[in-house]
JSON list of C-alpha atoms in Angstrom, two decimals:
[
{"chain": "C", "resi": 15, "resn": "MET", "atom": "CA", "xyz": [91.40, -66.04, 136.06]},
{"chain": "C", "resi": 16, "resn": "PRO", "atom": "CA", "xyz": [88.91, -67.89, 133.81]},
{"chain": "C", "resi": 17, "resn": "ALA", "atom": "CA", "xyz": [86.75, -65.74, 131.53]},
{"chain": "C", "resi": 18, "resn": "ARG", "atom": "CA", "xyz": [83.52, -66.77, 133.28]},
{"chain": "C", "resi": 19, "resn": "GLN", "atom": "CA", "xyz": [84.92, -65.75, 136.68]},
{"chain": "C", "resi": 20, "resn": "HIS", "atom": "CA", "xyz": [86.24, -62.50, 135.21]},
{"chain": "C", "resi": 21, "resn": "SER", "atom": "CA", "xyz": [82.83, -61.53, 133.80]},
{"chain": "C", "resi": 22, "resn": "ALA", "atom": "CA", "xyz": [81.14, -62.43, 137.09]},
{"chain": "C", "resi": 23, "resn": "ASN", "atom": "CA", "xyz": [83.66, -60.25, 138.91]},
{"chain": "C", "resi": 24, "resn": "ASP", "atom": "CA", "xyz": [83.00, -57.36, 136.49]},
{"chain": "C", "resi": 25, "resn": "ARG", "atom": "CA", "xyz": [79.25, -57.74, 137.00]},
{"chain": "C", "resi": 26, "resn": "LEU", "atom": "CA", "xyz": [79.74, -57.77, 140.76]},
{"chain": "C", "resi": 27, "resn": "ALA", "atom": "CA", "xyz": [81.99, -54.70, 140.64]},
{"chain": "C", "resi": 28, "resn": "GLN", "atom": "CA", "xyz": [79.33, -52.75, 138.75]},
{"chain": "C", "resi": 29, "resn": "ALA", "atom": "CA", "xyz": [76.39, -53.92, 140.85]},
{"chain": "C", "resi": 30, "resn": "ALA", "atom": "CA", "xyz": [78.06, -53.86, 144.28]},
{"chain": "C", "resi": 31, "resn": "PRO", "atom": "CA", "xyz": [81.37, -51.96, 144.31]},
{"chain": "C", "resi": 32, "resn": "ALA", "atom": "CA", "xyz": [82.09, -53.06, 147.90]},
{"chain": "C", "resi": 33, "resn": "SER", "atom": "CA", "xyz": [82.48, -56.60, 146.55]},
{"chain": "C", "resi": 34, "resn": "GLN", "atom": "CA", "xyz": [85.97, -55.67, 145.37]},
{"chain": "C", "resi": 35, "resn": "THR", "atom": "CA", "xyz": [87.02, -54.75, 148.90]},
{"chain": "C", "resi": 36, "resn": "LEU", "atom": "CA", "xyz": [85.49, -57.97, 150.22]},
{"chain": "C", "resi": 37, "resn": "LEU", "atom": "CA", "xyz": [87.41, -59.99, 147.62]},
{"chain": "C", "resi": 38, "resn": "MET", "atom": "CA", "xyz": [90.68, -58.24, 148.47]},
{"chain": "C", "resi": 39, "resn": "ARG", "atom": "CA", "xyz": [90.21, -58.91, 152.19]},
{"chain": "C", "resi": 40, "resn": "ALA", "atom": "CA", "xyz": [89.27, -62.51, 151.48]},
{"chain": "C", "resi": 41, "resn": "ALA", "atom": "CA", "xyz": [92.38, -62.92, 149.31]},
{"chain": "C", "resi": 42, "resn": "GLU", "atom": "CA", "xyz": [94.54, -61.59, 152.16]},
{"chain": "C", "resi": 43, "resn": "ARG", "atom": "CA", "xyz": [93.17, -64.45, 154.25]},
{"chain": "C", "resi": 44, "resn": "GLY", "atom": "CA", "xyz": [93.87, -67.04, 151.56]},
{"chain": "C", "resi": 45, "resn": "ALA", "atom": "CA", "xyz": [90.23, -67.67, 150.63]},
{"chain": "C", "resi": 46, "resn": "ASN", "atom": "CA", "xyz": [89.11, -69.25, 147.34]},
{"chain": "C", "resi": 47, "resn": "LEU", "atom": "CA", "xyz": [88.17, -66.19, 145.29]},
{"chain": "C", "resi": 48, "resn": "GLY", "atom": "CA", "xyz": [86.44, -68.21, 142.59]},
{"chain": "C", "resi": 49, "resn": "ALA", "atom": "CA", "xyz": [84.04, -69.74, 145.09]},
{"chain": "C", "resi": 50, "resn": "ILE", "atom": "CA", "xyz": [83.40, -66.38, 146.74]},
{"chain": "C", "resi": 51, "resn": "THR", "atom": "CA", "xyz": [82.78, -64.69, 143.39]},
{"chain": "C", "resi": 52, "resn": "ALA", "atom": "CA", "xyz": [80.32, -67.42, 142.38]},
{"chain": "C", "resi": 53, "resn": "ALA", "atom": "CA", "xyz": [78.50, -67.22, 145.72]},
{"chain": "C", "resi": 54, "resn": "LEU", "atom": "CA", "xyz": [78.23, -63.42, 145.53]},
{"chain": "C", "resi": 55, "resn": "ALA", "atom": "CA", "xyz": [76.97, -63.65, 141.93]},
{"chain": "C", "resi": 56, "resn": "ARG", "atom": "CA", "xyz": [74.21, -66.02, 143.08]},
{"chain": "C", "resi": 57, "resn": "LEU", "atom": "CA", "xyz": [73.28, -63.63, 145.89]},
{"chain": "C", "resi": 58, "resn": "LEU", "atom": "CA", "xyz": [73.19, -60.77, 143.38]},
{"chain": "C", "resi": 59, "resn": "GLU", "atom": "CA", "xyz": [70.74, -62.68, 141.19]},
{"chain": "C", "resi": 60, "resn": "ARG", "atom": "CA", "xyz": [68.59, -63.54, 144.18]},
{"chain": "C", "resi": 61, "resn": "TYR", "atom": "CA", "xyz": [68.54, -60.31, 146.18]},
{"chain": "C", "resi": 62, "resn": "GLY", "atom": "CA", "xyz": [69.50, -57.54, 143.76]},
{"chain": "C", "resi": 63, "resn": "ALA", "atom": "CA", "xyz": [72.33, -55.00, 143.65]},
{"chain": "C", "resi": 64, "resn": "ALA", "atom": "CA", "xyz": [71.27, -52.55, 146.38]},
{"chain": "C", "resi": 65, "resn": "ALA", "atom": "CA", "xyz": [70.62, -55.22, 149.00]},
{"chain": "C", "resi": 66, "resn": "LEU", "atom": "CA", "xyz": [73.85, -57.01, 148.13]},
{"chain": "C", "resi": 67, "resn": "GLN", "atom": "CA", "xyz": [75.88, -53.80, 148.42]},
{"chain": "C", "resi": 68, "resn": "ASP", "atom": "CA", "xyz": [74.40, -53.09, 151.87]},
{"chain": "C", "resi": 69, "resn": "ALA", "atom": "CA", "xyz": [75.01, -56.67, 153.04]},
{"chain": "C", "resi": 70, "resn": "ILE", "atom": "CA", "xyz": [78.62, -56.64, 151.83]},
{"chain": "C", "resi": 71, "resn": "LEU", "atom": "CA", "xyz": [79.24, -53.37, 153.67]},
{"chain": "C", "resi": 72, "resn": "GLU", "atom": "CA", "xyz": [77.80, -54.94, 156.82]},
{"chain": "C", "resi": 73, "resn": "ALA", "atom": "CA", "xyz": [80.06, -57.98, 156.44]},
{"chain": "C", "resi": 74, "resn": "LEU", "atom": "CA", "xyz": [83.07, -55.69, 155.97]},
{"chain": "C", "resi": 75, "resn": "VAL", "atom": "CA", "xyz": [82.20, -53.67, 159.09]},
{"chain": "C", "resi": 76, "resn": "ARG", "atom": "CA", "xyz": [82.04, -56.96, 161.01]},
{"chain": "C", "resi": 77, "resn": "ASP", "atom": "CA", "xyz": [85.42, -57.90, 159.43]},
{"chain": "C", "resi": 78, "resn": "VAL", "atom": "CA", "xyz": [84.03, -61.15, 158.01]},
{"chain": "C", "resi": 79, "resn": "PRO", "atom": "CA", "xyz": [84.87, -61.12, 154.26]},
{"chain": "C", "resi": 80, "resn": "HIS", "atom": "CA", "xyz": [82.95, -64.28, 153.45]},
{"chain": "C", "resi": 81, "resn": "PRO", "atom": "CA", "xyz": [79.77, -64.88, 151.42]},
{"chain": "C", "resi": 82, "resn": "ASN", "atom": "CA", "xyz": [78.09, -66.57, 154.39]},
{"chain": "C", "resi": 83, "resn": "ALA", "atom": "CA", "xyz": [78.32, -63.31, 156.35]},
{"chain": "C", "resi": 84, "resn": "VAL", "atom": "CA", "xyz": [76.82, -61.51, 153.35]},
{"chain": "C", "resi": 85, "resn": "ARG", "atom": "CA", "xyz": [74.03, -64.09, 153.07]},
{"chain": "C", "resi": 86, "resn": "LEU", "atom": "CA", "xyz": [73.21, -63.77, 156.78]},
{"chain": "C", "resi": 87, "resn": "ALA", "atom": "CA", "xyz": [73.08, -59.97, 156.48]},
{"chain": "C", "resi": 88, "resn": "LEU", "atom": "CA", "xyz": [70.73, -60.30, 153.49]},
{"chain": "C", "resi": 89, "resn": "GLU", "atom": "CA", "xyz": [68.49, -62.67, 155.44]},
{"chain": "C", "resi": 90, "resn": "ARG", "atom": "CA", "xyz": [68.43, -60.28, 158.42]},
{"chain": "C", "resi": 91, "resn": "GLN", "atom": "CA", "xyz": [67.45, -57.42, 156.10]},
{"chain": "C", "resi": 92, "resn": "ARG", "atom": "CA", "xyz": [64.69, -59.52, 154.55]},
{"chain": "C", "resi": 93, "resn": "GLU", "atom": "CA", "xyz": [63.31, -60.58, 157.93]},
{"chain": "C", "resi": 94, "resn": "GLN", "atom": "CA", "xyz": [63.32, -57.00, 159.23]},
{"chain": "C", "resi": 95, "resn": "ILE", "atom": "CA", "xyz": [61.08, -55.85, 156.41]},
{"chain": "C", "resi": 96, "resn": "GLY", "atom": "CA", "xyz": [58.96, -59.00, 156.53]},
{"chain": "C", "resi": 97, "resn": "GLY", "atom": "CA", "xyz": [59.83, -59.97, 152.97]},
{"chain": "C", "resi": 98, "resn": "GLU", "atom": "CA", "xyz": [59.32, -63.32, 151.35]},
{"chain": "C", "resi": 99, "resn": "PRO", "atom": "CA", "xyz": [62.31, -65.58, 150.69]},
{"chain": "C", "resi": 100, "resn": "PRO", "atom": "CA", "xyz": [63.86, -64.61, 147.37]},
{"chain": "C", "resi": 101, "resn": "VAL", "atom": "CA", "xyz": [63.65, -66.82, 144.35]},
{"chain": "C", "resi": 102, "resn": "ALA", "atom": "CA", "xyz": [66.47, -66.72, 141.83]},
{"chain": "C", "resi": 103, "resn": "ILE", "atom": "CA", "xyz": [65.32, -66.33, 138.26]},
{"chain": "C", "resi": 104, "resn": "VAL", "atom": "CA", "xyz": [67.95, -67.76, 135.98]},
{"chain": "C", "resi": 105, "resn": "MET", "atom": "CA", "xyz": [67.57, -66.68, 132.38]},
{"chain": "C", "resi": 106, "resn": "PRO", "atom": "CA", "xyz": [69.31, -68.29, 129.41]},
{"chain": "C", "resi": 107, "resn": "ALA", "atom": "CA", "xyz": [72.47, -66.56, 128.21]},
{"chain": "C", "resi": 108, "resn": "HIS", "atom": "CA", "xyz": [70.83, -65.14, 125.06]},
{"chain": "C", "resi": 109, "resn": "VAL", "atom": "CA", "xyz": [68.18, -63.39, 127.17]},
{"chain": "C", "resi": 110, "resn": "ARG", "atom": "CA", "xyz": [70.76, -61.97, 129.60]},
{"chain": "C", "resi": 111, "resn": "GLU", "atom": "CA", "xyz": [72.80, -60.67, 126.68]},
{"chain": "C", "resi": 112, "resn": "ARG", "atom": "CA", "xyz": [69.74, -59.13, 125.04]},
{"chain": "C", "resi": 113, "resn": "ASP", "atom": "CA", "xyz": [68.93, -57.27, 128.25]},
{"chain": "C", "resi": 114, "resn": "ALA", "atom": "CA", "xyz": [72.51, -56.06, 128.75]},
{"chain": "C", "resi": 115, "resn": "PRO", "atom": "CA", "xyz": [72.88, -52.33, 129.42]},
{"chain": "C", "resi": 116, "resn": "VAL", "atom": "CA", "xyz": [73.41, -50.23, 126.30]},
{"chain": "C", "resi": 117, "resn": "ARG", "atom": "CA", "xyz": [75.68, -47.23, 126.33]},
{"chain": "C", "resi": 118, "resn": "PRO", "atom": "CA", "xyz": [73.88, -44.35, 124.64]},
{"chain": "C", "resi": 119, "resn": "HIS", "atom": "CA", "xyz": [75.71, -42.21, 122.15]},
{"chain": "C", "resi": 120, "resn": "ALA", "atom": "CA", "xyz": [76.02, -38.45, 122.42]},
{"chain": "C", "resi": 121, "resn": "LEU", "atom": "CA", "xyz": [72.69, -36.76, 121.75]},
{"chain": "C", "resi": 122, "resn": "GLU", "atom": "CA", "xyz": [74.38, -33.65, 120.37]},
{"chain": "C", "resi": 123, "resn": "THR", "atom": "CA", "xyz": [74.42, -35.29, 116.94]},
{"chain": "C", "resi": 124, "resn": "TYR", "atom": "CA", "xyz": [70.63, -34.98, 116.84]},
{"chain": "C", "resi": 125, "resn": "ASP", "atom": "CA", "xyz": [70.90, -31.28, 117.69]},
{"chain": "C", "resi": 126, "resn": "GLN", "atom": "CA", "xyz": [73.31, -30.80, 114.81]},
{"chain": "C", "resi": 127, "resn": "LEU", "atom": "CA", "xyz": [70.94, -32.58, 112.42]},
{"chain": "C", "resi": 128, "resn": "LYS", "atom": "CA", "xyz": [68.04, -30.46, 113.63]},
{"chain": "C", "resi": 129, "resn": "ASP", "atom": "CA", "xyz": [70.07, -27.27, 113.24]},
{"chain": "C", "resi": 130, "resn": "GLN", "atom": "CA", "xyz": [71.01, -28.23, 109.68]},
{"chain": "C", "resi": 131, "resn": "HIS", "atom": "CA", "xyz": [67.37, -28.96, 108.87]},
{"chain": "C", "resi": 132, "resn": "ASP", "atom": "CA", "xyz": [66.19, -25.64, 110.37]},
{"chain": "C", "resi": 133, "resn": "ASP", "atom": "CA", "xyz": [68.86, -23.65, 108.48]},
{"chain": "C", "resi": 134, "resn": "PRO", "atom": "CA", "xyz": [67.14, -21.91, 105.50]},
{"chain": "C", "resi": 135, "resn": "ARG", "atom": "CA", "xyz": [70.41, -22.13, 103.57]},
{"chain": "C", "resi": 136, "resn": "SER", "atom": "CA", "xyz": [70.18, -25.92, 103.76]},
{"chain": "C", "resi": 137, "resn": "ASP", "atom": "CA", "xyz": [69.72, -27.79, 100.47]},
{"chain": "C", "resi": 138, "resn": "ASP", "atom": "CA", "xyz": [66.87, -29.88, 101.91]}
]
C-alpha cells in the first residue's frame, strides 16, 4: 500500500471508524481499495467526520460498500436539513501538518513542580 494511501486510510479510520468495515466489505467484493479510500477522503474533506460516519453506516446497512452509496447518503442528509452544497477547502500540506492534532503530555508533571515550589524545604 503506498504511503499516501496508508495515511489517508489512517485519517479515515480516526475520523470515521466505520470506513474500515466498508473497506473490508468492498475488498471481499474485489473493489479497488485505493479508489474507494481516495473517494472517502474527499467526502471527509467536504462533509466532515460525523456526517461521513453516519453516511458510511447507512451504506453498510444497505449492504452497498461503495463511495457512491456514501455520497448519496450524505446528499440525502444535506437535503433533509436544507443545507447548502458543501465546498471542499483544500489546504496546502504545510498548513494541514501545522493543524495536526497534538497529543498532550501528562499534566501531573505540573503538579509535581507546583508541589516542589510550595514545599518550604525547597531551595528556591
